Amino acid sequence: MTFQNLKKTLLTIFKWILICVLIGILSGSASAFFLLSLEWVTQFRIHHSWIIWLLPFGGLLVGFSYHYWGESVVKGNNLLLEEYESPQKIIPFKMAPLVLLGTLLTHLFGGSAGREGTAVQMGGAIADQFTKLFNLDNSERRILIILGISAGFASVFGTPLAGAIFALEVLYFSKINLKSTLLSFLVAYAAYFTVEFWPVKHTHYSIPVVPEISLTTLFYVILIGLLSGFAALLFSRSTHFWGSLFSKNIKYPPLRPFIGGIVLAIAIAGFGFTKFSGLGVPVIVDSFTNANPWYDFLLKILFTGFTLGAGFKGGEVTPLFFVGATLGSTLSLVIPLPIAFLAGLGFVAVFSGATHTPIACTIMGMELFGIQPGLSIAIACIIAYFSSGSVGIYKSQIVKGAKYKLYQRL
């Protein structure tokens, strides 16, 4: 290798390390601000429950903001996936503040939504701005989108390994190389440690008792995987159904979350379904020790699908955790295995089925619950992945491989 080639290689390495550190710090700081703000609006709603009646007006604000200023970024996570597959133009930076504001309004007034979509979109929008700064081509833009997804996911959940792999797997490792893989891990840890620097606390879950692997245990783990896959399928189809219904019947977009907000406010505040508003983290935590009613996971699917389908903003992943944990929890009434073990399996398996990411979900399960239940987590995630149908929560996600071949034959 000549001196010039060595110099060029070293400069390239330094450039990408610098990009990863900058994206990690910026995305991590954005996620930290988001998490702190989200906690504040959540506590405000809990202590001022009357505010749920204002949900229609919160929806109107979200609808107006996207209709008049955010039409180019309204696709959200799907825009990131589309730009990765077929790069067209740099993702507008306004995606970040718009989704941040929209999500905070959704949670302040009591809509049922998550947070991963917000962090991932902020990360993707921040990352793609480096395209012009460093004069990157389309292949390098793809790497930036991977880095943005990785940083956003890792920082919002405090799971850097899962975040790095999720960014690669959600794109089905399409056009992925060793360079992308290494950089995805680097930016995930940069974003993770940035959030750790801020006064942000992630929710901790545990599985204190893990049953030994036996034929009986294996049978129940497979059963949990199947039921989680069906729950994931129902969740994905519900979100798409409500989105399509609102689009077809309400032509003026800002009115969709306004009308949806009226229905949600009556259902949540009028009929006492407040446990299904917001993230639902307290319910998730409780499901690891107490059995939930059988209908909790179904109602969360209904409320979240309706909220997001109406045009409110937020993510789907934490509601998927809610659905999976409560499903596993209620199954403890008929399955003779520890409740925390069942809730933990459902927690990650439903997520796996809805996002087509069994590897990332397995890693996340081990990051959250430890190595001991790792084999059971992997089996449940893989079964849920294959039994959740061919369409997940991201319409623009391309499904390939064994799952694609399976559903092509059906």
Short mmCIF file of C-alpha atoms in Angstrom, two decimals:
data_model
loop_
_atom_site.label_atom_id
_atom_site.label_comp_id
_atom_site.label_asym_id
_atom_site.label_seq_id
_atom_site.Cartn_x
_atom_site.Cartn_y
_atom_site.Cartn_z
CA MET A 1 0.00 0.00 0.00
CA THR A 2 1.38 3.37 -1.00
CA PHE A 3 1.56 6.32 1.37
CA GLN A 4 -1.26 8.08 -0.51
CA ASN A 5 -3.53 5.03 -0.23
CA LEU A 6 -2.72 4.66 3.45
CA LYS A 7 -3.46 8.33 4.03
CA LYS A 8 -6.77 8.05 2.18
CA THR A 9 -7.76 4.97 4.18
CA LEU A 10 -6.92 6.60 7.49
CA LEU A 11 -8.86 9.74 6.56
CA THR A 12 -11.87 7.61 5.60
CA ILE A 13 -11.72 5.74 8.91
CA PHE A 14 -11.43 9.00 10.84
CA LYS A 15 -14.30 10.53 8.85
CA TRP A 16 -16.70 7.68 9.69
CA ILE A 17 -15.66 7.53 13.33
CA LEU A 18 -16.29 11.28 13.56
CA ILE A 19 -19.69 10.89 11.86
CA CYS A 20 -20.66 8.08 14.25
CA VAL A 21 -19.63 10.08 17.32
CA LEU A 22 -21.49 13.18 16.13
CA ILE A 23 -24.65 11.25 15.23
CA GLY A 24 -24.44 9.35 18.51
CA ILE A 25 -24.13 12.52 20.59
CA LEU A 26 -26.80 14.45 18.69
CA SER A 27 -29.29 11.58 18.46
CA GLY A 28 -28.62 10.49 22.02
CA SER A 29 -29.14 14.04 23.30
CA ALA A 30 -32.33 14.35 21.25
CA SER A 31 -33.59 11.05 22.70
CA ALA A 32 -32.66 12.15 26.23
CA PHE A 33 -34.60 15.40 25.80
CA PHE A 34 -37.49 13.44 24.34
CA LEU A 35 -37.56 10.91 27.20
CA LEU A 36 -37.41 13.63 29.85
CA SER A 37 -40.15 15.61 28.10
CA LEU A 38 -42.23 12.47 27.65
CA GLU A 39 -41.97 11.70 31.36
CA TRP A 40 -43.07 15.24 32.19
CA VAL A 41 -46.13 15.23 29.91
CA THR A 42 -47.06 11.75 31.13
CA GLN A 43 -46.94 12.80 34.78
CA PHE A 44 -48.90 15.94 33.98
CA ARG A 45 -51.63 13.85 32.30
CA ILE A 46 -51.74 11.39 35.19
CA HIS A 47 -52.20 14.20 37.73
CA HIS A 48 -54.62 16.17 35.53
CA SER A 49 -56.76 13.45 33.98
CA TRP A 50 -59.29 16.01 32.70
CA ILE A 51 -56.82 16.92 29.97
CA ILE A 52 -57.79 13.75 28.08
CA TRP A 53 -61.01 15.54 27.09
CA LEU A 54 -58.81 17.94 25.09
CA LEU A 55 -57.39 15.09 22.99
CA PRO A 56 -59.37 16.16 19.86
CA PHE A 57 -57.71 19.59 19.95
CA GLY A 58 -54.30 17.99 20.45
CA GLY A 59 -55.07 15.88 17.40
CA LEU A 60 -56.02 18.98 15.46
CA LEU A 61 -52.64 20.55 16.28
CA VAL A 62 -50.83 17.40 15.15
CA GLY A 63 -52.95 17.23 11.99
CA PHE A 64 -52.40 20.89 11.09
CA SER A 65 -48.63 20.71 11.72
CA TYR A 66 -48.15 17.77 9.36
CA HIS A 67 -50.63 18.95 6.75
CA TYR A 68 -49.11 22.42 6.34
CA TRP A 69 -45.45 21.87 7.27
CA GLY A 70 -44.75 18.15 7.28
CA GLU A 71 -46.30 16.62 4.19
CA SER A 72 -42.85 15.52 2.99
CA VAL A 73 -42.15 13.61 6.22
CA VAL A 74 -45.59 12.31 7.14
CA LYS A 75 -44.60 8.73 6.19
CA GLY A 76 -42.36 8.58 9.25
CA ASN A 77 -40.37 5.36 9.62
CA ASN A 78 -41.55 4.21 6.21
CA LEU A 79 -39.79 7.20 4.65
CA LEU A 80 -36.49 6.04 6.16
CA LEU A 81 -37.00 2.54 4.74
CA GLU A 82 -37.92 3.92 1.31
CA GLU A 83 -34.94 6.26 1.19
CA TYR A 84 -32.66 3.41 2.14
CA GLU A 85 -33.98 1.13 -0.59
CA SER A 86 -34.17 3.83 -3.30
CA PRO A 87 -32.32 7.02 -2.30
CA GLN A 88 -34.01 10.09 -3.77
CA LYS A 89 -33.41 13.14 -1.61
CA ILE A 90 -32.11 13.99 1.83
CA ILE A 91 -34.66 13.52 4.60
CA PRO A 92 -35.75 17.00 5.73
CA PHE A 93 -34.48 17.91 9.17
CA LYS A 94 -37.96 19.14 10.09
CA MET A 95 -38.94 15.50 10.54
CA ALA A 96 -37.21 15.60 13.94
CA PRO A 97 -39.04 18.55 15.59
CA LEU A 98 -42.37 17.63 13.98
CA VAL A 99 -42.39 14.05 15.23
CA LEU A 100 -41.11 15.20 18.63
CA LEU A 101 -43.92 17.73 19.00
CA GLY A 102 -46.54 15.37 17.59
CA THR A 103 -45.58 12.56 19.96
CA LEU A 104 -45.50 14.80 23.03
CA LEU A 105 -48.95 16.18 22.16
CA THR A 106 -50.27 12.65 21.64
CA HIS A 107 -49.02 11.54 25.06
CA LEU A 108 -49.95 14.75 26.86
CA PHE A 109 -53.60 14.38 25.90
CA GLY A 110 -53.75 10.61 26.40
CA GLY A 111 -53.40 8.92 23.02
CA SER A 112 -52.14 5.33 22.99
CA ALA A 113 -48.73 5.31 21.30
CA GLY A 114 -45.08 4.46 21.78
CA ARG A 115 -41.75 6.22 21.51
CA GLU A 116 -39.42 4.22 19.27
CA GLY A 117 -40.78 5.75 16.07
CA THR A 118 -40.02 9.22 17.37
CA ALA A 119 -36.44 8.41 18.36
CA VAL A 120 -35.74 6.54 15.12
CA GLN A 121 -37.14 9.35 12.98
CA MET A 122 -35.16 11.98 14.90
CA GLY A 123 -32.04 9.86 14.52
CA GLY A 124 -32.63 9.31 10.81
CA ALA A 125 -33.30 13.00 10.13
CA ILE A 126 -30.22 14.07 12.09
CA ALA A 127 -27.99 11.48 10.44
CA ASP A 128 -29.02 12.28 6.88
CA GLN A 129 -27.99 15.91 7.30
CA PHE A 130 -24.36 14.74 7.17
CA THR A 131 -24.84 13.82 3.50
CA LYS A 132 -24.18 17.38 2.36
CA LEU A 133 -21.67 18.17 5.08
CA PHE A 134 -19.38 15.32 4.02
CA ASN A 135 -20.47 15.21 0.35
CA LEU A 136 -21.59 11.55 0.53
CA ASP A 137 -22.98 9.49 -2.34
CA ASN A 138 -26.08 7.28 -2.29
CA SER A 139 -24.31 4.18 -1.01
CA GLU A 140 -22.89 6.22 1.86
CA ARG A 141 -26.34 7.74 2.48
CA ARG A 142 -27.61 4.24 3.11
CA ILE A 143 -25.02 3.90 5.85
CA LEU A 144 -26.20 7.18 7.39
CA ILE A 145 -29.78 5.92 7.53
CA ILE A 146 -28.59 2.75 9.25
CA LEU A 147 -26.68 4.88 11.75
CA GLY A 148 -29.71 7.07 12.43
CA ILE A 149 -31.99 4.09 13.08
CA SER A 150 -29.36 2.41 15.25
CA ALA A 151 -28.69 5.52 17.34
CA GLY A 152 -32.38 6.28 17.82
CA PHE A 153 -33.35 2.76 18.86
CA ALA A 154 -30.35 2.16 21.11
CA SER A 155 -30.74 5.47 22.92
CA VAL A 156 -34.49 5.36 23.54
CA PHE A 157 -34.50 1.83 24.98
CA GLY A 158 -31.02 1.65 26.49
CA THR A 159 -30.19 -1.48 24.46
CA PRO A 160 -27.17 -0.73 22.22
CA LEU A 161 -26.64 -4.29 20.93
CA ALA A 162 -30.29 -4.67 19.96
CA GLY A 163 -30.31 -1.17 18.46
CA ALA A 164 -27.33 -1.89 16.23
CA ILE A 165 -28.77 -5.19 15.01
CA PHE A 166 -32.32 -3.82 14.64
CA ALA A 167 -31.07 -1.15 12.22
CA LEU A 168 -29.49 -3.84 10.06
CA GLU A 169 -32.23 -6.45 10.36
CA VAL A 170 -35.22 -4.18 9.77
CA LEU A 171 -33.65 -3.51 6.36
CA TYR A 172 -33.19 -7.27 5.93
CA PHE A 173 -29.44 -6.81 5.75
CA SER A 174 -30.05 -5.43 2.25
CA LYS A 175 -26.93 -3.83 0.80
CA ILE A 176 -25.30 -4.32 4.22
CA ASN A 177 -21.55 -4.85 4.46
CA LEU A 178 -18.98 -5.20 7.22
CA LYS A 179 -18.42 -1.44 7.25
CA SER A 180 -22.12 -0.77 7.89
CA THR A 181 -22.21 -3.39 10.62
CA LEU A 182 -19.22 -2.06 12.55
CA LEU A 183 -20.41 1.53 12.28
CA SER A 184 -23.91 0.56 13.43
CA PHE A 185 -22.47 -0.84 16.66
CA LEU A 186 -20.21 2.17 17.14
CA VAL A 187 -23.00 4.73 16.77
CA ALA A 188 -25.35 2.66 18.95
CA TYR A 189 -22.92 2.76 21.85
CA ALA A 190 -22.15 6.44 21.27
CA ALA A 191 -25.89 7.24 21.50
CA TYR A 192 -26.38 4.89 24.46
CA PHE A 193 -23.59 6.45 26.53
CA THR A 194 -24.82 9.93 25.60
CA VAL A 195 -28.22 9.16 27.13
CA GLU A 196 -26.48 7.66 30.17
CA PHE A 197 -24.73 11.02 30.62
CA TRP A 198 -28.10 12.77 30.93
CA PRO A 199 -30.41 12.26 33.96
CA VAL A 200 -32.51 9.66 32.13
CA LYS A 201 -33.60 6.37 33.69
CA HIS A 202 -34.67 3.42 31.57
CA THR A 203 -37.27 1.00 32.89
CA HIS A 204 -35.76 -2.22 34.24
CA TYR A 205 -37.45 -5.59 33.90
CA SER A 206 -36.37 -8.93 35.30
CA ILE A 207 -37.19 -12.64 35.10
CA PRO A 208 -36.17 -13.88 38.56
CA VAL A 209 -37.05 -17.54 37.92
CA VAL A 210 -36.18 -19.24 34.63
CA PRO A 211 -37.48 -22.81 34.21
CA GLU A 212 -35.12 -25.49 32.98
CA ILE A 213 -35.42 -26.49 29.35
CA SER A 214 -37.50 -29.64 28.96
CA LEU A 215 -39.94 -30.99 26.39
CA THR A 216 -42.82 -29.54 28.39
CA THR A 217 -41.17 -26.13 28.71
CA LEU A 218 -40.26 -26.20 25.01
CA PHE A 219 -43.88 -26.94 24.09
CA TYR A 220 -45.12 -23.95 26.09
CA VAL A 221 -42.41 -21.66 24.68
CA ILE A 222 -43.45 -22.61 21.14
CA LEU A 223 -47.09 -21.99 22.08
CA ILE A 224 -46.19 -18.53 23.43
CA GLY A 225 -44.33 -17.84 20.19
CA LEU A 226 -47.35 -18.80 18.07
CA LEU A 227 -49.80 -16.74 20.10
CA SER A 228 -47.38 -13.80 20.09
CA GLY A 229 -47.13 -14.04 16.32
CA PHE A 230 -50.92 -13.94 15.98
CA ALA A 231 -51.06 -10.94 18.35
CA ALA A 232 -48.40 -9.19 16.25
CA LEU A 233 -50.38 -9.91 13.09
CA LEU A 234 -53.54 -8.49 14.69
CA PHE A 235 -51.63 -5.39 15.84
CA SER A 236 -50.17 -4.70 12.39
CA ARG A 237 -53.44 -5.28 10.56
CA SER A 238 -55.32 -3.12 13.08
CA THR A 239 -53.01 -0.15 12.57
CA HIS A 240 -53.20 -0.43 8.78
CA PHE A 241 -56.98 -0.93 8.87
CA TRP A 242 -57.68 2.21 10.90
CA GLY A 243 -55.22 4.24 8.84
CA SER A 244 -56.92 3.17 5.62
CA LEU A 245 -60.40 3.76 7.06
CA PHE A 246 -59.59 7.32 8.14
CA SER A 247 -57.88 8.13 4.83
CA LYS A 248 -60.79 6.91 2.73
CA ASN A 249 -63.57 8.54 4.72
CA ILE A 250 -62.04 11.82 5.92
CA LYS A 251 -60.42 13.63 3.00
CA TYR A 252 -59.07 16.61 4.98
CA PRO A 253 -56.10 15.16 6.94
CA PRO A 254 -56.19 17.49 10.01
CA LEU A 255 -59.74 16.36 10.75
CA ARG A 256 -58.68 12.71 11.08
CA PRO A 257 -56.93 13.04 14.47
CA PHE A 258 -59.57 15.55 15.58
CA ILE A 259 -62.43 13.12 14.99
CA GLY A 260 -60.33 10.21 16.20
CA GLY A 261 -59.51 12.23 19.30
CA ILE A 262 -63.21 12.69 20.08
CA VAL A 263 -63.78 8.93 19.97
CA LEU A 264 -60.65 8.23 22.04
CA ALA A 265 -61.49 10.86 24.66
CA ILE A 266 -64.97 9.42 25.16
CA ALA A 267 -63.61 5.86 25.36
CA ILE A 268 -60.62 6.61 27.62
CA ALA A 269 -62.01 9.28 29.94
CA GLY A 270 -65.71 8.55 29.64
CA PHE A 271 -65.51 4.78 30.12
CA GLY A 272 -62.44 4.62 32.36
CA PHE A 273 -59.91 3.03 30.00
CA THR A 274 -57.07 5.28 31.16
CA LYS A 275 -54.69 2.33 31.61
CA PHE A 276 -54.53 2.09 27.81
CA SER A 277 -53.48 5.70 27.24
CA GLY A 278 -49.85 6.71 26.74
CA LEU A 279 -47.06 4.16 26.88
CA GLY A 280 -48.61 1.92 29.53
CA VAL A 281 -45.26 1.21 31.21
CA PRO A 282 -46.79 0.75 34.71
CA VAL A 283 -49.07 -1.95 33.28
CA ILE A 284 -46.09 -3.64 31.60
CA VAL A 285 -44.11 -3.64 34.85
CA ASP A 286 -47.10 -4.97 36.81
CA SER A 287 -47.65 -7.78 34.31
CA PHE A 288 -44.38 -9.38 35.43
CA THR A 289 -45.85 -10.03 38.89
CA ASN A 290 -49.65 -10.02 38.48
CA ALA A 291 -51.84 -11.76 35.93
CA ASN A 292 -53.69 -9.40 33.61
CA PRO A 293 -57.29 -9.80 32.44
CA TRP A 294 -57.45 -11.71 29.15
CA TYR A 295 -58.76 -8.70 27.24
CA ASP A 296 -55.99 -6.20 28.16
CA PHE A 297 -53.74 -7.06 25.21
CA LEU A 298 -56.68 -6.87 22.80
CA LEU A 299 -57.76 -3.45 24.06
CA LYS A 300 -54.20 -2.12 23.76
CA ILE A 301 -54.12 -3.31 20.15
CA LEU A 302 -57.43 -1.55 19.51
CA PHE A 303 -56.50 1.74 21.20
CA THR A 304 -53.02 1.95 19.66
CA GLY A 305 -54.17 1.00 16.18
CA PHE A 306 -56.94 3.58 16.35
CA THR A 307 -54.65 6.30 17.75
CA LEU A 308 -51.95 5.88 15.11
CA GLY A 309 -54.42 5.18 12.32
CA ALA A 310 -56.20 8.46 13.09
CA GLY A 311 -52.96 10.36 12.53
CA PHE A 312 -51.53 10.86 16.00
CA LYS A 313 -47.78 10.41 16.32
CA GLY A 314 -45.56 8.07 18.30
CA GLY A 315 -44.12 4.62 17.96
CA GLU A 316 -45.50 1.11 18.02
CA VAL A 317 -42.82 -0.78 19.92
CA THR A 318 -43.71 0.06 23.53
CA PRO A 319 -47.40 -0.77 22.84
CA LEU A 320 -46.11 -4.03 21.35
CA PHE A 321 -44.26 -4.64 24.64
CA PHE A 322 -47.54 -3.95 26.45
CA VAL A 323 -49.43 -6.39 24.22
CA GLY A 324 -46.80 -9.12 24.60
CA ALA A 325 -46.26 -8.73 28.34
CA THR A 326 -49.97 -8.69 29.15
CA LEU A 327 -50.60 -11.65 26.83
CA GLY A 328 -47.86 -13.67 28.55
CA SER A 329 -49.11 -12.53 31.94
CA THR A 330 -52.68 -13.67 31.36
CA LEU A 331 -51.46 -17.01 29.96
CA SER A 332 -49.85 -17.68 33.35
CA LEU A 333 -53.39 -18.52 34.53
CA VAL A 334 -53.39 -21.64 32.31
CA ILE A 335 -49.69 -22.32 31.63
CA PRO A 336 -47.72 -23.71 34.60
CA LEU A 337 -44.63 -21.53 34.15
CA PRO A 338 -43.43 -18.44 36.11
CA ILE A 339 -45.45 -15.33 35.29
CA ALA A 340 -42.38 -13.11 34.75
CA PHE A 341 -40.94 -15.70 32.35
CA LEU A 342 -44.14 -15.77 30.28
CA ALA A 343 -44.49 -11.98 30.32
CA GLY A 344 -40.87 -11.59 29.23
CA LEU A 345 -41.25 -14.03 26.34
CA GLY A 346 -44.38 -12.26 25.12
CA PHE A 347 -42.69 -8.88 25.58
CA VAL A 348 -40.04 -9.58 22.93
CA ALA A 349 -41.85 -12.17 20.79
CA VAL A 350 -44.75 -9.88 19.77
CA PHE A 351 -42.18 -7.21 18.89
CA SER A 352 -40.30 -9.77 16.79
CA GLY A 353 -43.40 -10.76 14.86
CA ALA A 354 -44.55 -7.21 14.15
CA THR A 355 -41.17 -5.94 12.93
CA HIS A 356 -39.73 -9.09 11.27
CA THR A 357 -36.61 -8.76 13.46
CA PRO A 358 -36.15 -12.00 15.47
CA ILE A 359 -32.39 -11.59 15.90
CA ALA A 360 -32.60 -8.05 17.29
CA CYS A 361 -35.48 -9.04 19.57
CA THR A 362 -33.58 -12.04 20.89
CA ILE A 363 -30.60 -9.82 21.67
CA MET A 364 -32.88 -7.24 23.28
CA GLY A 365 -34.43 -9.94 25.44
CA MET A 366 -31.01 -10.98 26.70
CA GLU A 367 -29.97 -7.35 27.28
CA LEU A 368 -33.11 -6.77 29.34
CA PHE A 369 -33.57 -10.12 31.10
CA GLY A 370 -30.11 -11.69 31.10
CA ILE A 371 -28.49 -14.61 29.31
CA GLN A 372 -30.24 -17.42 31.21
CA PRO A 373 -33.60 -17.27 29.37
CA GLY A 374 -31.81 -16.61 26.06
CA LEU A 375 -32.64 -19.94 24.38
CA SER A 376 -36.34 -19.69 25.23
CA ILE A 377 -36.41 -16.07 24.06
CA ALA A 378 -34.78 -17.02 20.74
CA ILE A 379 -37.27 -19.85 20.11
CA ALA A 380 -40.28 -17.67 20.95
CA CYS A 381 -39.03 -14.82 18.75
CA ILE A 382 -38.38 -17.09 15.77
CA ILE A 383 -41.78 -18.79 16.06
CA ALA A 384 -43.51 -15.39 16.37
CA TYR A 385 -41.56 -14.13 13.37
CA PHE A 386 -42.82 -16.95 11.14
CA SER A 387 -46.40 -16.94 12.44
CA SER A 388 -47.08 -13.19 12.23
CA GLY A 389 -47.95 -12.92 8.55
CA SER A 390 -46.12 -11.22 5.71
CA VAL A 391 -47.06 -7.62 6.60
CA GLY A 392 -45.64 -5.94 9.70
CA ILE A 393 -46.06 -2.50 11.23
CA TYR A 394 -43.83 -0.90 8.58
CA LYS A 395 -45.57 -1.02 5.20
CA SER A 396 -42.39 -0.13 3.30
CA GLN A 397 -40.32 -2.86 4.93
CA ILE A 398 -39.16 -5.46 2.43
CA VAL A 399 -39.59 -9.03 3.69
CA LYS A 400 -37.27 -11.57 2.10
CA GLY A 401 -35.68 -14.89 2.93
CA ALA A 402 -37.37 -17.94 4.44
CA LYS A 403 -40.41 -16.01 5.67
CA TYR A 404 -41.00 -14.47 2.25
CA LYS A 405 -40.79 -17.92 0.59
CA LEU A 406 -43.13 -19.41 3.18
CA TYR A 407 -45.90 -16.88 2.59
CA GLN A 408 -45.41 -16.94 -1.18
CA ARG A 409 -46.33 -20.62 -1.11
CA LEU A 410 -49.39 -20.14 1.12
#
